[in-house]
mmCIF file of C-alpha atoms and ligand atoms in Angstrom:
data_model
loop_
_atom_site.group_PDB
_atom_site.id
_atom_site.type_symbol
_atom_site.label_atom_id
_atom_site.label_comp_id
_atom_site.label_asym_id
_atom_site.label_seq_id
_atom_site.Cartn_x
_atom_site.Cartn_y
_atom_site.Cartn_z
ATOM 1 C CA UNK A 1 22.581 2.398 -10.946
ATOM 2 C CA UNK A 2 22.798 5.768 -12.681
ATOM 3 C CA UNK A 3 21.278 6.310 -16.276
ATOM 4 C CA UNK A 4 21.826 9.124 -18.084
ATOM 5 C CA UNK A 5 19.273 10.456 -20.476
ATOM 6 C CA UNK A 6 18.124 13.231 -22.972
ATOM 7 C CA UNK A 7 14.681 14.516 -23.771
ATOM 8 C CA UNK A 8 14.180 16.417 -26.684
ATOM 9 C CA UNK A 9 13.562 20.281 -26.164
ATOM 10 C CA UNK A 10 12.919 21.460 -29.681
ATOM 11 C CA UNK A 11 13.543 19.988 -33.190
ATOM 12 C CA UNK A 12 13.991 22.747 -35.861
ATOM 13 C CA UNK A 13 14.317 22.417 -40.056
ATOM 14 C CA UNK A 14 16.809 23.988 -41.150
ATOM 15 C CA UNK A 15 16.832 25.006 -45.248
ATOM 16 C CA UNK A 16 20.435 25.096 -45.193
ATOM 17 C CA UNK A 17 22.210 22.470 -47.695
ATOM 18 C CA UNK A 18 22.705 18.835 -46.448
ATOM 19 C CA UNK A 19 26.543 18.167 -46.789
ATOM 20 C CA UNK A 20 26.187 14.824 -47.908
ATOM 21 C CA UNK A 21 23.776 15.047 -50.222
ATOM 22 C CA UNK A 22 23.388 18.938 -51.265
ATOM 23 C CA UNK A 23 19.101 18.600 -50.451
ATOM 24 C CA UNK A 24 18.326 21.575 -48.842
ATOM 25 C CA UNK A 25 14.672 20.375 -47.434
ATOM 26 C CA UNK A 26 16.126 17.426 -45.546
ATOM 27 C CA UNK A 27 18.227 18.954 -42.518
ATOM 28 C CA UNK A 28 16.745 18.631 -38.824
ATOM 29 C CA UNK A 29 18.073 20.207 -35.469
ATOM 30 C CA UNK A 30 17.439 18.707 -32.420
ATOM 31 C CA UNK A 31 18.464 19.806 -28.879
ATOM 32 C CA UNK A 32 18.110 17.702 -26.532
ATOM 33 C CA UNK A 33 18.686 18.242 -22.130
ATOM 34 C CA UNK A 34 19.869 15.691 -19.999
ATOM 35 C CA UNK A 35 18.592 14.131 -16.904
ATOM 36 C CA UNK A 36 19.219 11.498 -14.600
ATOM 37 C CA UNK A 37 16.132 8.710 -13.409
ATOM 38 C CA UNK A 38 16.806 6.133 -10.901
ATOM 39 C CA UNK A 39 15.057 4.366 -8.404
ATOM 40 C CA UNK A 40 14.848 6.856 -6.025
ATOM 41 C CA UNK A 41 14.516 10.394 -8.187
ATOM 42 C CA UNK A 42 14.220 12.061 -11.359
ATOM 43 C CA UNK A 43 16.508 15.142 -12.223
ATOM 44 C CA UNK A 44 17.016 17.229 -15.035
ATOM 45 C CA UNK A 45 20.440 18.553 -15.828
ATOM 46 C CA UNK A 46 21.489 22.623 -16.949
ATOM 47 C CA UNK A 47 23.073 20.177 -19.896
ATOM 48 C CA UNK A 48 22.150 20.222 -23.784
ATOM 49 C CA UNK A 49 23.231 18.827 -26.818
ATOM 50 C CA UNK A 50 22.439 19.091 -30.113
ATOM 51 C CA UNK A 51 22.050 16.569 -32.903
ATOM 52 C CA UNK A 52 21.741 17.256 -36.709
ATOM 53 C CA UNK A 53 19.966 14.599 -38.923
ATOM 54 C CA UNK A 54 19.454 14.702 -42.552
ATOM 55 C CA UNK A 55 15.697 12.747 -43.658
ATOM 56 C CA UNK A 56 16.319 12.967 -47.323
ATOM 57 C CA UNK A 57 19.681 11.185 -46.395
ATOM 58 C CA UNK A 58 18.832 9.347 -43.376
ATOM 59 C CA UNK A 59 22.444 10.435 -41.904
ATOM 60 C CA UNK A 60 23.264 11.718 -38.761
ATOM 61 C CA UNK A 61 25.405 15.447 -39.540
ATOM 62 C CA UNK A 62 28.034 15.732 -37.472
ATOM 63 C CA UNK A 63 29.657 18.837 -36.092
ATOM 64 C CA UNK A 64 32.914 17.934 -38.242
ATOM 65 C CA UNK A 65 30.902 17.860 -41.595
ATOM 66 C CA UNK A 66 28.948 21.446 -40.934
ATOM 67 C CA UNK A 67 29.783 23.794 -43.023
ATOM 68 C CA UNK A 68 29.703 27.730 -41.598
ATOM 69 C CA UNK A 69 26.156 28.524 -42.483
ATOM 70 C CA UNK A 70 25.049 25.726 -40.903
ATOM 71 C CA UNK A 71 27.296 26.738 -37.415
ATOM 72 C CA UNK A 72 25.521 30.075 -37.423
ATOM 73 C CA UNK A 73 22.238 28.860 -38.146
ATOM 74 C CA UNK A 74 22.914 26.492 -34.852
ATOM 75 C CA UNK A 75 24.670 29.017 -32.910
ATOM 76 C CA UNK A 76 21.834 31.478 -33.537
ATOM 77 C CA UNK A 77 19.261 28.316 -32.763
ATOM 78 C CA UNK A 78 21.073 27.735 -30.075
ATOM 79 C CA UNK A 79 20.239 31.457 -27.945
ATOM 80 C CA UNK A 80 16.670 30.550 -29.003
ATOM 81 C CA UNK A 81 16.242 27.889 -27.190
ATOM 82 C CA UNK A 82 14.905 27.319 -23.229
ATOM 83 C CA UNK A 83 16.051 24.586 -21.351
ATOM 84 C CA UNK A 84 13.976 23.697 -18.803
ATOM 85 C CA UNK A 85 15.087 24.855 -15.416
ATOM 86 C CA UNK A 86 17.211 22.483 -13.042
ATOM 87 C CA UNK A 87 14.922 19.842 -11.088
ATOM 88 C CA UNK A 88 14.705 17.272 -8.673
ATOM 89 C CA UNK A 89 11.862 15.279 -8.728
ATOM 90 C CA UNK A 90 12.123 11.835 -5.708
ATOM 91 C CA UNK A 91 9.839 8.895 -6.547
ATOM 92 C CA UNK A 92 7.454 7.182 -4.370
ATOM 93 C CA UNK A 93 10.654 4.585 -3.557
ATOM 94 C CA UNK A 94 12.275 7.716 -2.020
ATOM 95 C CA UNK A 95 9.366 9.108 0.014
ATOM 96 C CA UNK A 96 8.814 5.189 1.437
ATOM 97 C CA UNK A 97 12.203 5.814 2.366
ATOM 98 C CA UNK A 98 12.458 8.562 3.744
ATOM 99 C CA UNK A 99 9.003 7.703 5.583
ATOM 100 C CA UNK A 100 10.180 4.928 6.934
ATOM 101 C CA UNK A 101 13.279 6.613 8.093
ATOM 102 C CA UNK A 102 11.347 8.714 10.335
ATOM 103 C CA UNK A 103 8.843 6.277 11.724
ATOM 104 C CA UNK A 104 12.204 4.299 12.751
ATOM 105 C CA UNK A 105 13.603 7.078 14.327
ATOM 106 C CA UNK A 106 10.509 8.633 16.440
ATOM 107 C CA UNK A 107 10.558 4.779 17.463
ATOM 108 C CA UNK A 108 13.888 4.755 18.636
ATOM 109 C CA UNK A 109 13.044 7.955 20.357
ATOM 110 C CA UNK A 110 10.629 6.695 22.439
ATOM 111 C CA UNK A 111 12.477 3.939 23.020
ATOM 112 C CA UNK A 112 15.344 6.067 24.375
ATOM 113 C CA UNK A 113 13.064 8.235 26.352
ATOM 114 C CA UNK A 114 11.320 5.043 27.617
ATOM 115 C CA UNK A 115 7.820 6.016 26.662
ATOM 116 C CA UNK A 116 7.771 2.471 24.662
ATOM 117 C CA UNK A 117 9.239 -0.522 25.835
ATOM 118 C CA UNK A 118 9.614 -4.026 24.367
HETATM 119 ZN ZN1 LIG B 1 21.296 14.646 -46.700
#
């Protein structure tokens, strides 16, 4: 039960040239960093990726269709950004858990030291 997400971090325009249709006012970075949610915790990953889309075009750019002014604009983009530091974040779920993981074992404790018996 793993899902793997991405939040955006920053969406740039670029004023490069669109190579599908030439517009130079229609080009969008995004980066975006991945984390994992489940039931039991929240973590964001050191991983980003970046996604180029074209609103005068409506088409998604991809790296195969860049030209090189367009890599060094992204490359140079891509110093500029921050990712957000590594995380782990557990859910109430987990603390429950883990809660009642230790109120189970300080009973069994007792019960092993004989302080409580049934
Ligand atoms: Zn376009």
């Amino acid at each position: 039960m793993k899902k793997q997400q991405y939040f955006t971090l920053k969406e740039v325009r670029l004023n490069n040239n669109c190579p599908e249709c030439y517009s130079n006012e229609g080009l969008e970075l995004t980066f975006k960093q991945k984390f994992v949610e489940n039931a039991f915790y929240k973590a964001i990953t050191e991983e980003t990726k970046n996604e180029m889309y074209c609103h005068t075009c409506h088409t998604t750019i991809f790296p195969v269709r860049w030209t090189d002014d367009i890599e060094q604009v992204v490359a140079y983009q891509e110093r500029a950004i921050n990712p957000k530091p590594k995380s782990l974040k557990l859910k109430q779920l987990a603390w429950v858990v883990i809660l009642l993981d230790a109120i189970l074992l300080v009973v069994i404790l007792l019960f092993i030291t004989g302080i409580l018996s049934f």
